[in-house]
Amino acid sequence: MNIFITGASSGIGEYVAYEYAKDGVHLALCARRKEKLDHTADKCKEMGAKVTTYSVDVTDQHSTKESIDDFLSKINRIDLVIANAGLGELDALHKGNPTMMNEVINVNVIGVQNTIVPFLPTMLKQGNGHIALVGSVASHIAWVGGGAYAASKFAVKALSESWRKTLPKTIDVTLICPGFVESEMTEKAEWKPFVIKTDVAAKKIVNALNKKKKMFIFPWQWHIVIAFKKILELLMVNAARKVYKKRYKS
Ligand SMILES: NC(=O)c1ccc[n+]([C@@H]2O[C@H](COP(=O)([O-])OP(=O)(O)OC[C@H]3O[C@@H](n4cnc5c(N)ncnc54)[C@H](OP(=O)(O)O)[C@@H]3O)[C@@H](O)[C@H]2O)c1
């Protein structure tokens, strides 16, 4: 099995790599921080996987494509591509500077396109394959202070829905929608309802991918939140606004 994973230097991507790491699996692991990527790669190799690392910024279309072409030249088919690399930052609207918001959209949307689209001609030629996009519960709910992040994850959901309709049915498309998972991204967050451990999240993700689910929202509590989001928003938005204001009070 040949698998390409972005954002494998930490968090969800790192632990998903460990779940797949075994004999007969060739993993391509991507991220910018080489040392952390090498750490993931060494552990995956100890577990029996063949590993190729690419120290690459997914917002750079050219170098991402070069990494993909290199991986494709080493393998006879691509089985699974997981576009996981992502950036989660608050909007900081009160500072009046959209730079970080633009970066969030850039990594979370352009990065996903740069990761998946170059694989599609090969998948179409081989007649099958599996693409996974890491969205979020923010693909369903735009929360206080997280406009750019939600916009990016709504976009990822839209890409997954459109690609599923556009590509042959033999190419599976999975949208992964985690709630809060322990990782570098959530380290600073003061409020993490229903947070789960990274290794637990990775196991759940791989299980959903093995089942070729179209969309996987987890943990289960978020199904309820999403179903009743209008009522919950009314109840919770004021509390969330207070937390946001405290963080960005001028
Ligand atoms: N943790 C959560 O609660 C949660 C909830 C919902 C969705 N998610 C999504 O899950 C995914 C993984 O996040 P995480 O929680 O595991 O956070 P994380 O520990 O911060 O991991 C993010 C990964 O993305 C990589 N990355 C970021 N920008 C990149 C870029 N420009 N080019 C290449 N790689 C880049 C990082 O590596 P380098 O810095 O080394 O490049 C890192 O490996 C993201 O898409 C995130 O939006 C997370």
PDB file of C-alpha atoms and ligand atoms in Angstrom:
ATOM      1  CA  MET A   1       0.000   0.000   0.000  1.00  0.00           C
ATOM      2  CA  ASN A   2       1.368   3.456  -0.956  1.00  0.00           C
ATOM      3  CA  ILE A   3       0.187   6.442   1.074  1.00  0.00           C
ATOM      4  CA  PHE A   4       0.985  10.172   0.867  1.00  0.00           C
ATOM      5  CA  ILE A   5       0.314  12.181   4.062  1.00  0.00           C
ATOM      6  CA  THR A   6       0.796  15.914   4.561  1.00  0.00           C
ATOM      7  CA  GLY A   7       1.262  17.471   7.981  1.00  0.00           C
ATOM      8  CA  ALA A   8       3.061  14.379   9.268  1.00  0.00           C
ATOM      9  CA  SER A   9       5.542  16.251  11.489  1.00  0.00           C
ATOM     10  CA  SER A  10       3.103  16.555  14.405  1.00  0.00           C
ATOM     11  CA  GLY A  11      -0.400  15.963  15.698  1.00  0.00           C
ATOM     12  CA  ILE A  12      -3.014  14.076  13.728  1.00  0.00           C
ATOM     13  CA  GLY A  13      -0.825  13.501  10.649  1.00  0.00           C
ATOM     14  CA  GLU A  14       2.008  12.081  12.747  1.00  0.00           C
ATOM     15  CA  TYR A  15      -0.262   9.634  14.578  1.00  0.00           C
ATOM     16  CA  VAL A  16      -2.130   8.611  11.421  1.00  0.00           C
ATOM     17  CA  ALA A  17       1.290   7.757   9.940  1.00  0.00           C
ATOM     18  CA  TYR A  18       1.989   5.484  12.944  1.00  0.00           C
ATOM     19  CA  GLU A  19      -1.358   3.732  12.407  1.00  0.00           C
ATOM     20  CA  TYR A  20      -0.417   2.868   8.827  1.00  0.00           C
ATOM     21  CA  ALA A  21       3.248   2.079   9.491  1.00  0.00           C
ATOM     22  CA  LYS A  22       3.902  -1.608   8.902  1.00  0.00           C
ATOM     23  CA  ASP A  23       5.591  -4.033   6.517  1.00  0.00           C
ATOM     24  CA  GLY A  24       4.512  -3.619   2.901  1.00  0.00           C
ATOM     25  CA  VAL A  25       3.457   0.022   3.320  1.00  0.00           C
ATOM     26  CA  HIS A  26       5.381   2.840   1.624  1.00  0.00           C
ATOM     27  CA  LEU A  27       4.633   6.148   3.338  1.00  0.00           C
ATOM     28  CA  ALA A  28       5.428   9.565   1.885  1.00  0.00           C
ATOM     29  CA  LEU A  29       5.476  11.999   4.796  1.00  0.00           C
ATOM     30  CA  CYS A  30       5.364  15.754   4.177  1.00  0.00           C
ATOM     31  CA  ALA A  31       5.709  18.886   6.290  1.00  0.00           C
ATOM     32  CA  ARG A  32       8.059  21.859   6.555  1.00  0.00           C
ATOM     33  CA  ARG A  33       9.975  20.997   9.759  1.00  0.00           C
ATOM     34  CA  LYS A  34      12.544  18.427   8.681  1.00  0.00           C
ATOM     35  CA  GLU A  35      13.680  17.342  12.152  1.00  0.00           C
ATOM     36  CA  LYS A  36      10.159  16.589  13.336  1.00  0.00           C
ATOM     37  CA  LEU A  37       9.373  14.852  10.058  1.00  0.00           C
ATOM     38  CA  ASP A  38      12.492  12.681  10.449  1.00  0.00           C
ATOM     39  CA  HIS A  39      11.347  11.774  13.958  1.00  0.00           C
ATOM     40  CA  THR A  40       7.990  10.523  12.578  1.00  0.00           C
ATOM     41  CA  ALA A  41       9.789   8.750   9.728  1.00  0.00           C
ATOM     42  CA  ASP A  42      12.222   6.936  12.070  1.00  0.00           C
ATOM     43  CA  LYS A  43       9.356   5.630  14.206  1.00  0.00           C
ATOM     44  CA  CYS A  44       7.434   4.485  11.109  1.00  0.00           C
ATOM     45  CA  LYS A  45      10.543   2.682   9.833  1.00  0.00           C
ATOM     46  CA  GLU A  46      10.932   0.930  13.203  1.00  0.00           C
ATOM     47  CA  MET A  47       7.359  -0.313  12.726  1.00  0.00           C
ATOM     48  CA  GLY A  48       8.362  -1.839   9.374  1.00  0.00           C
ATOM     49  CA  ALA A  49       7.192   0.747   6.840  1.00  0.00           C
ATOM     50  CA  LYS A  50       9.242   2.058   3.949  1.00  0.00           C
ATOM     51  CA  VAL A  51       9.316   5.855   4.295  1.00  0.00           C
ATOM     52  CA  THR A  52      10.161   8.770   2.030  1.00  0.00           C
ATOM     53  CA  THR A  53      10.081  12.259   3.529  1.00  0.00           C
ATOM     54  CA  TYR A  54       9.480  15.552   1.760  1.00  0.00           C
ATOM     55  CA  SER A  55      10.266  18.766   3.557  1.00  0.00           C
ATOM     56  CA  VAL A  56       7.799  20.885   1.659  1.00  0.00           C
ATOM     57  CA  ASP A  57       5.395  23.786   2.111  1.00  0.00           C
ATOM     58  CA  VAL A  58       2.016  22.725   0.704  1.00  0.00           C
ATOM     59  CA  THR A  59       1.211  26.294  -0.286  1.00  0.00           C
ATOM     60  CA  ASP A  60       4.053  26.061  -2.836  1.00  0.00           C
ATOM     61  CA  GLN A  61       2.376  24.396  -5.811  1.00  0.00           C
ATOM     62  CA  HIS A  62       5.651  23.767  -7.649  1.00  0.00           C
ATOM     63  CA  SER A  63       7.604  22.063  -4.844  1.00  0.00           C
ATOM     64  CA  THR A  64       4.564  20.084  -3.704  1.00  0.00           C
ATOM     65  CA  LYS A  65       4.150  18.779  -7.266  1.00  0.00           C
ATOM     66  CA  GLU A  66       7.867  17.912  -7.398  1.00  0.00           C
ATOM     67  CA  SER A  67       7.487  15.835  -4.212  1.00  0.00           C
ATOM     68  CA  ILE A  68       4.414  14.102  -5.608  1.00  0.00           C
ATOM     69  CA  ASP A  69       6.173  13.329  -8.909  1.00  0.00           C
ATOM     70  CA  ASP A  70       9.160  11.945  -7.015  1.00  0.00           C
ATOM     71  CA  PHE A  71       6.934   9.687  -4.895  1.00  0.00           C
ATOM     72  CA  LEU A  72       5.004   8.519  -7.972  1.00  0.00           C
ATOM     73  CA  SER A  73       8.323   7.646  -9.658  1.00  0.00           C
ATOM     74  CA  LYS A  74       9.160   5.313  -6.721  1.00  0.00           C
ATOM     75  CA  ILE A  75       5.845   3.419  -6.602  1.00  0.00           C
ATOM     76  CA  ASN A  76       3.713   1.432  -9.032  1.00  0.00           C
ATOM     77  CA  ARG A  77       0.361   2.813  -7.825  1.00  0.00           C
ATOM     78  CA  ILE A  78      -1.011   5.368  -5.350  1.00  0.00           C
ATOM     79  CA  ASP A  79      -3.583   4.005  -2.904  1.00  0.00           C
ATOM     80  CA  LEU A  80      -4.313   6.836  -0.497  1.00  0.00           C
ATOM     81  CA  VAL A  81      -3.603  10.575  -0.274  1.00  0.00           C
ATOM     82  CA  ILE A  82      -4.369  12.318   3.019  1.00  0.00           C
ATOM     83  CA  ALA A  83      -4.408  16.130   2.795  1.00  0.00           C
ATOM     84  CA  ASN A  84      -4.043  16.806   6.498  1.00  0.00           C
ATOM     85  CA  ALA A  85      -1.630  19.770   6.771  1.00  0.00           C
ATOM     86  CA  GLY A  86      -3.473  22.692   8.265  1.00  0.00           C
ATOM     87  CA  LEU A  87      -3.222  25.922  10.178  1.00  0.00           C
ATOM     88  CA  GLY A  88      -5.639  26.943  12.922  1.00  0.00           C
ATOM     89  CA  GLU A  89      -5.460  30.544  14.063  1.00  0.00           C
ATOM     90  CA  LEU A  90      -8.064  32.978  15.371  1.00  0.00           C
ATOM     91  CA  ASP A  91      -9.074  35.919  13.169  1.00  0.00           C
ATOM     92  CA  ALA A  92      -7.794  38.751  15.429  1.00  0.00           C
ATOM     93  CA  LEU A  93     -10.352  41.052  13.763  1.00  0.00           C
ATOM     94  CA  HIS A  94      -9.641  43.805  16.315  1.00  0.00           C
ATOM     95  CA  LYS A  95      -6.057  44.102  15.070  1.00  0.00           C
ATOM     96  CA  GLY A  96      -7.254  44.979  11.566  1.00  0.00           C
ATOM     97  CA  ASN A  97      -4.669  42.798   9.853  1.00  0.00           C
ATOM     98  CA  PRO A  98      -5.849  39.921   7.617  1.00  0.00           C
ATOM     99  CA  THR A  99      -2.353  38.425   7.034  1.00  0.00           C
ATOM    100  CA  MET A 100      -2.873  35.381   9.281  1.00  0.00           C
ATOM    101  CA  MET A 101      -6.430  34.883   7.990  1.00  0.00           C
ATOM    102  CA  ASN A 102      -5.042  34.811   4.432  1.00  0.00           C
ATOM    103  CA  GLU A 103      -2.410  32.287   5.500  1.00  0.00           C
ATOM    104  CA  VAL A 104      -5.093  30.050   7.041  1.00  0.00           C
ATOM    105  CA  ILE A 105      -7.004  30.011   3.741  1.00  0.00           C
ATOM    106  CA  ASN A 106      -3.767  29.493   1.831  1.00  0.00           C
ATOM    107  CA  VAL A 107      -2.603  26.431   3.801  1.00  0.00           C
ATOM    108  CA  ASN A 108      -6.025  24.890   4.405  1.00  0.00           C
ATOM    109  CA  VAL A 109      -7.518  25.309   0.926  1.00  0.00           C
ATOM    110  CA  ILE A 110      -4.748  25.934  -1.628  1.00  0.00           C
ATOM    111  CA  GLY A 111      -2.573  23.411   0.243  1.00  0.00           C
ATOM    112  CA  VAL A 112      -5.278  20.744  -0.094  1.00  0.00           C
ATOM    113  CA  GLN A 113      -5.636  21.383  -3.825  1.00  0.00           C
ATOM    114  CA  ASN A 114      -1.850  21.351  -4.304  1.00  0.00           C
ATOM    115  CA  THR A 115      -1.712  17.996  -2.489  1.00  0.00           C
ATOM    116  CA  ILE A 116      -4.560  16.111  -4.109  1.00  0.00           C
ATOM    117  CA  VAL A 117      -5.060  17.360  -7.652  1.00  0.00           C
ATOM    118  CA  PRO A 118      -1.604  16.285  -8.981  1.00  0.00           C
ATOM    119  CA  PHE A 119      -2.385  12.681  -7.956  1.00  0.00           C
ATOM    120  CA  LEU A 120      -5.660  12.536  -9.864  1.00  0.00           C
ATOM    121  CA  PRO A 121      -4.318  11.748 -13.382  1.00  0.00           C
ATOM    122  CA  THR A 122      -2.501   8.713 -11.903  1.00  0.00           C
ATOM    123  CA  MET A 123      -5.608   7.600  -9.972  1.00  0.00           C
ATOM    124  CA  LEU A 124      -7.735   8.036 -13.089  1.00  0.00           C
ATOM    125  CA  LYS A 125      -5.231   6.012 -15.108  1.00  0.00           C
ATOM    126  CA  GLN A 126      -5.038   3.187 -12.546  1.00  0.00           C
ATOM    127  CA  GLY A 127      -8.849   3.301 -12.262  1.00  0.00           C
ATOM    128  CA  ASN A 128      -9.097   3.687  -8.488  1.00  0.00           C
ATOM    129  CA  GLY A 129      -7.687   5.292  -5.376  1.00  0.00           C
ATOM    130  CA  HIS A 130      -8.727   7.066  -2.206  1.00  0.00           C
ATOM    131  CA  ILE A 131      -8.413  10.745  -1.346  1.00  0.00           C
ATOM    132  CA  ALA A 132      -8.964  12.057   2.173  1.00  0.00           C
ATOM    133  CA  LEU A 133      -9.370  15.700   3.106  1.00  0.00           C
ATOM    134  CA  VAL A 134      -9.051  16.771   6.710  1.00  0.00           C
ATOM    135  CA  GLY A 135     -11.842  19.241   7.359  1.00  0.00           C
ATOM    136  CA  SER A 136     -13.194  19.911  10.834  1.00  0.00           C
ATOM    137  CA  VAL A 137     -16.412  20.373  12.740  1.00  0.00           C
ATOM    138  CA  ALA A 138     -15.685  23.920  11.545  1.00  0.00           C
ATOM    139  CA  SER A 139     -16.676  22.595   8.086  1.00  0.00           C
ATOM    140  CA  HIS A 140     -20.195  22.754   9.578  1.00  0.00           C
ATOM    141  CA  ILE A 141     -20.127  25.554  12.152  1.00  0.00           C
ATOM    142  CA  ALA A 142     -18.470  28.987  11.827  1.00  0.00           C
ATOM    143  CA  TRP A 143     -17.569  29.847  15.403  1.00  0.00           C
ATOM    144  CA  VAL A 144     -16.700  33.103  17.185  1.00  0.00           C
ATOM    145  CA  GLY A 145     -13.200  34.254  16.170  1.00  0.00           C
ATOM    146  CA  GLY A 146     -12.761  31.456  13.643  1.00  0.00           C
ATOM    147  CA  GLY A 147     -14.113  32.959  10.435  1.00  0.00           C
ATOM    148  CA  ALA A 148     -11.105  32.303   8.209  1.00  0.00           C
ATOM    149  CA  TYR A 149     -10.620  28.811   9.649  1.00  0.00           C
ATOM    150  CA  ALA A 150     -14.297  27.947   9.135  1.00  0.00           C
ATOM    151  CA  ALA A 151     -14.208  29.470   5.640  1.00  0.00           C
ATOM    152  CA  SER A 152     -11.241  27.243   4.814  1.00  0.00           C
ATOM    153  CA  LYS A 153     -12.894  24.130   6.224  1.00  0.00           C
ATOM    154  CA  PHE A 154     -16.269  24.898   4.579  1.00  0.00           C
ATOM    155  CA  ALA A 155     -14.236  25.128   1.357  1.00  0.00           C
ATOM    156  CA  VAL A 156     -12.593  21.761   2.028  1.00  0.00           C
ATOM    157  CA  LYS A 157     -16.062  20.250   2.515  1.00  0.00           C
ATOM    158  CA  ALA A 158     -17.172  21.804  -0.786  1.00  0.00           C
ATOM    159  CA  LEU A 159     -14.115  20.379  -2.569  1.00  0.00           C
ATOM    160  CA  SER A 160     -14.834  16.907  -1.183  1.00  0.00           C
ATOM    161  CA  GLU A 161     -18.495  17.048  -2.235  1.00  0.00           C
ATOM    162  CA  SER A 162     -17.711  18.283  -5.720  1.00  0.00           C
ATOM    163  CA  TRP A 163     -14.820  15.870  -6.302  1.00  0.00           C
ATOM    164  CA  ARG A 164     -17.007  12.940  -5.185  1.00  0.00           C
ATOM    165  CA  LYS A 165     -19.594  13.933  -7.784  1.00  0.00           C
ATOM    166  CA  THR A 166     -16.986  14.612 -10.492  1.00  0.00           C
ATOM    167  CA  LEU A 167     -14.592  11.674 -10.195  1.00  0.00           C
ATOM    168  CA  PRO A 168     -15.450   8.054 -11.046  1.00  0.00           C
ATOM    169  CA  LYS A 169     -17.065   6.148  -8.171  1.00  0.00           C
ATOM    170  CA  THR A 170     -13.977   3.908  -8.016  1.00  0.00           C
ATOM    171  CA  ILE A 171     -12.067   6.858  -6.545  1.00  0.00           C
ATOM    172  CA  ASP A 172     -13.205   7.223  -2.929  1.00  0.00           C
ATOM    173  CA  VAL A 173     -13.388  10.659  -1.336  1.00  0.00           C
ATOM    174  CA  THR A 174     -13.474  10.964   2.465  1.00  0.00           C
ATOM    175  CA  LEU A 175     -13.965  14.164   4.439  1.00  0.00           C
ATOM    176  CA  ILE A 176     -12.615  13.827   7.976  1.00  0.00           C
ATOM    177  CA  CYS A 177     -14.224  16.251  10.455  1.00  0.00           C
ATOM    178  CA  PRO A 178     -12.525  16.149  13.851  1.00  0.00           C
ATOM    179  CA  GLY A 179     -13.758  18.044  16.874  1.00  0.00           C
ATOM    180  CA  PHE A 180     -10.995  19.016  19.301  1.00  0.00           C
ATOM    181  CA  VAL A 181      -7.954  16.748  19.221  1.00  0.00           C
ATOM    182  CA  GLU A 182      -4.820  17.224  21.349  1.00  0.00           C
ATOM    183  CA  SER A 183      -2.102  18.640  19.094  1.00  0.00           C
ATOM    184  CA  GLU A 184       0.169  21.656  18.672  1.00  0.00           C
ATOM    185  CA  MET A 185      -2.788  23.431  17.060  1.00  0.00           C
ATOM    186  CA  THR A 186      -4.999  23.127  20.128  1.00  0.00           C
ATOM    187  CA  GLU A 187      -2.254  23.587  22.763  1.00  0.00           C
ATOM    188  CA  LYS A 188      -3.153  27.255  23.294  1.00  0.00           C
ATOM    189  CA  ALA A 189      -6.933  26.870  23.151  1.00  0.00           C
ATOM    190  CA  GLU A 190      -8.620  27.690  26.472  1.00  0.00           C
ATOM    191  CA  TRP A 191     -11.861  25.941  25.580  1.00  0.00           C
ATOM    192  CA  LYS A 192     -11.780  22.454  24.050  1.00  0.00           C
ATOM    193  CA  PRO A 193     -15.126  20.703  24.516  1.00  0.00           C
ATOM    194  CA  PHE A 194     -15.039  16.902  24.053  1.00  0.00           C
ATOM    195  CA  VAL A 195     -11.265  16.946  23.382  1.00  0.00           C
ATOM    196  CA  ILE A 196      -9.716  13.571  22.556  1.00  0.00           C
ATOM    197  CA  LYS A 197      -6.147  12.273  22.505  1.00  0.00           C
ATOM    198  CA  THR A 198      -4.164  12.308  19.257  1.00  0.00           C
ATOM    199  CA  ASP A 199      -3.605   8.535  19.122  1.00  0.00           C
ATOM    200  CA  VAL A 200      -7.313   7.888  19.733  1.00  0.00           C
ATOM    201  CA  ALA A 201      -8.225  10.329  16.955  1.00  0.00           C
ATOM    202  CA  ALA A 202      -5.761   8.691  14.556  1.00  0.00           C
ATOM    203  CA  LYS A 203      -7.256   5.225  15.207  1.00  0.00           C
ATOM    204  CA  LYS A 204     -10.773   6.565  14.562  1.00  0.00           C
ATOM    205  CA  ILE A 205      -9.635   8.278  11.338  1.00  0.00           C
ATOM    206  CA  VAL A 206      -7.933   5.162   9.971  1.00  0.00           C
ATOM    207  CA  ASN A 207     -10.984   3.068  10.851  1.00  0.00           C
ATOM    208  CA  ALA A 208     -13.218   5.522   8.927  1.00  0.00           C
ATOM    209  CA  LEU A 209     -10.810   5.484   5.975  1.00  0.00           C
ATOM    210  CA  ASN A 210     -10.752   1.670   5.941  1.00  0.00           C
ATOM    211  CA  LYS A 211     -14.559   1.772   5.751  1.00  0.00           C
ATOM    212  CA  LYS A 212     -14.293   4.319   2.881  1.00  0.00           C
ATOM    213  CA  LYS A 213     -16.711   6.625   4.697  1.00  0.00           C
ATOM    214  CA  LYS A 214     -17.808   9.700   2.739  1.00  0.00           C
ATOM    215  CA  MET A 215     -17.735  11.908   5.800  1.00  0.00           C
ATOM    216  CA  PHE A 216     -16.566  11.166   9.330  1.00  0.00           C
ATOM    217  CA  ILE A 217     -17.481  13.565  12.156  1.00  0.00           C
ATOM    218  CA  PHE A 218     -16.003  12.706  15.573  1.00  0.00           C
ATOM    219  CA  PRO A 219     -16.185  12.433  18.525  1.00  0.00           C
ATOM    220  CA  TRP A 220     -19.894  11.594  18.506  1.00  0.00           C
ATOM    221  CA  GLN A 221     -20.959  14.593  20.615  1.00  0.00           C
ATOM    222  CA  TRP A 222     -20.343  16.854  17.604  1.00  0.00           C
ATOM    223  CA  HIS A 223     -23.117  15.124  15.632  1.00  0.00           C
ATOM    224  CA  ILE A 224     -25.515  16.480  18.240  1.00  0.00           C
ATOM    225  CA  VAL A 225     -23.918  19.934  18.275  1.00  0.00           C
ATOM    226  CA  ILE A 226     -24.100  20.135  14.478  1.00  0.00           C
ATOM    227  CA  ALA A 227     -27.699  18.874  14.381  1.00  0.00           C
ATOM    228  CA  PHE A 228     -28.810  21.421  16.972  1.00  0.00           C
ATOM    229  CA  LYS A 229     -26.365  24.139  16.053  1.00  0.00           C
ATOM    230  CA  LYS A 230     -28.925  26.926  15.765  1.00  0.00           C
ATOM    231  CA  ILE A 231     -30.133  26.443  19.368  1.00  0.00           C
ATOM    232  CA  LEU A 232     -26.641  25.821  20.738  1.00  0.00           C
ATOM    233  CA  GLU A 233     -25.299  28.909  19.001  1.00  0.00           C
ATOM    234  CA  LEU A 234     -27.960  31.009  20.716  1.00  0.00           C
ATOM    235  CA  LEU A 235     -27.027  29.500  24.083  1.00  0.00           C
ATOM    236  CA  MET A 236     -23.244  29.519  23.713  1.00  0.00           C
ATOM    237  CA  VAL A 237     -22.317  32.443  21.516  1.00  0.00           C
ATOM    238  CA  ASN A 238     -22.193  35.006  24.318  1.00  0.00           C
ATOM    239  CA  ALA A 239     -19.838  32.880  26.415  1.00  0.00           C
ATOM    240  CA  ALA A 240     -17.600  32.321  23.392  1.00  0.00           C
ATOM    241  CA  ARG A 241     -17.579  36.060  22.588  1.00  0.00           C
ATOM    242  CA  LYS A 242     -16.335  36.760  26.136  1.00  0.00           C
ATOM    243  CA  VAL A 243     -13.433  34.307  25.738  1.00  0.00           C
ATOM    244  CA  TYR A 244     -12.535  35.832  22.363  1.00  0.00           C
ATOM    245  CA  LYS A 245     -12.728  39.416  23.642  1.00  0.00           C
ATOM    246  CA  LYS A 246     -10.521  38.551  26.642  1.00  0.00           C
ATOM    247  CA  ARG A 247      -7.879  37.135  24.301  1.00  0.00           C
ATOM    248  CA  TYR A 248      -7.901  40.095  21.949  1.00  0.00           C
ATOM    249  CA  LYS A 249      -8.767  42.968  24.277  1.00  0.00           C
ATOM    250  CA  SER A 250      -6.938  46.031  23.001  1.00  0.00           C
TER     251      SER A 250
HETATM  252  N1  LIG B   1      -6.455  19.378  16.534  1.00  0.00           N
HETATM  253  C1  LIG B   1      -7.732  19.631  16.351  1.00  0.00           C
HETATM  254  O1  LIG B   1      -8.485  19.822  17.324  1.00  0.00           O
HETATM  255  C2  LIG B   1      -8.307  19.676  14.962  1.00  0.00           C
HETATM  256  C3  LIG B   1      -9.701  19.750  14.845  1.00  0.00           C
HETATM  257  C4  LIG B   1     -10.260  19.781  13.575  1.00  0.00           C
HETATM  258  C5  LIG B   1      -9.447  19.704  12.464  1.00  0.00           C
HETATM  259  N2  LIG B   1      -8.087  19.644  12.606  1.00  0.00           N
HETATM  260  C6  LIG B   1      -7.287  19.603  11.399  1.00  0.00           C
HETATM  261  O2  LIG B   1      -6.368  18.529  11.490  1.00  0.00           O
HETATM  262  C7  LIG B   1      -5.242  18.811  10.675  1.00  0.00           C
HETATM  263  C8  LIG B   1      -3.974  18.530  11.467  1.00  0.00           C
HETATM  264  O3  LIG B   1      -3.895  19.443  12.542  1.00  0.00           O
HETATM  265  P1  LIG B   1      -3.288  19.057  13.965  1.00  0.00           P
HETATM  266  O4  LIG B   1      -4.335  19.257  14.968  1.00  0.00           O
HETATM  267  O5  LIG B   1      -2.603  17.754  13.886  1.00  0.00           O
HETATM  268  O6  LIG B   1      -2.271  20.264  14.162  1.00  0.00           O
HETATM  269  P2  LIG B   1      -0.677  20.346  14.215  1.00  0.00           P
HETATM  270  O7  LIG B   1      -0.123  19.436  15.237  1.00  0.00           O
HETATM  271  O8  LIG B   1      -0.387  21.788  14.307  1.00  0.00           O
HETATM  272  O9  LIG B   1      -0.232  19.789  12.795  1.00  0.00           O
HETATM  273  C9  LIG B   1      -0.322  20.544  11.624  1.00  0.00           C
HETATM  274  C10 LIG B   1       0.548  19.874  10.593  1.00  0.00           C
HETATM  275  O10 LIG B   1       0.422  20.593   9.365  1.00  0.00           O
HETATM  276  C11 LIG B   1       1.712  20.916   8.900  1.00  0.00           C
HETATM  277  N3  LIG B   1       1.682  22.165   8.150  1.00  0.00           N
HETATM  278  C12 LIG B   1       1.183  23.362   8.546  1.00  0.00           C
HETATM  279  N4  LIG B   1       1.373  24.280   7.594  1.00  0.00           N
HETATM  280  C13 LIG B   1       2.009  23.642   6.571  1.00  0.00           C
HETATM  281  C14 LIG B   1       2.477  24.049   5.309  1.00  0.00           C
HETATM  282  N5  LIG B   1       2.339  25.312   4.886  1.00  0.00           N
HETATM  283  N6  LIG B   1       3.087  23.137   4.515  1.00  0.00           N
HETATM  284  C15 LIG B   1       3.237  21.861   4.938  1.00  0.00           C
HETATM  285  N7  LIG B   1       2.812  21.421   6.113  1.00  0.00           N
HETATM  286  C16 LIG B   1       2.208  22.294   6.923  1.00  0.00           C
HETATM  287  C17 LIG B   1       2.572  21.032  10.155  1.00  0.00           C
HETATM  288  O11 LIG B   1       3.928  20.768   9.851  1.00  0.00           O
HETATM  289  P3  LIG B   1       5.096  21.858   9.712  1.00  0.00           P
HETATM  290  O12 LIG B   1       4.800  22.968  10.657  1.00  0.00           O
HETATM  291  O13 LIG B   1       6.316  21.068  10.058  1.00  0.00           O
HETATM  292  O14 LIG B   1       5.055  22.267   8.275  1.00  0.00           O
HETATM  293  C18 LIG B   1       2.008  19.898  10.984  1.00  0.00           C
HETATM  294  O15 LIG B   1       2.612  18.678  10.614  1.00  0.00           O
HETATM  295  C19 LIG B   1      -5.412  20.271  10.222  1.00  0.00           C
HETATM  296  O16 LIG B   1      -5.912  20.298   8.906  1.00  0.00           O
HETATM  297  C20 LIG B   1      -6.426  20.819  11.193  1.00  0.00           C
HETATM  298  O17 LIG B   1      -7.134  21.906  10.656  1.00  0.00           O
HETATM  299  C21 LIG B   1      -7.506  19.620  13.839  1.00  0.00           C
END
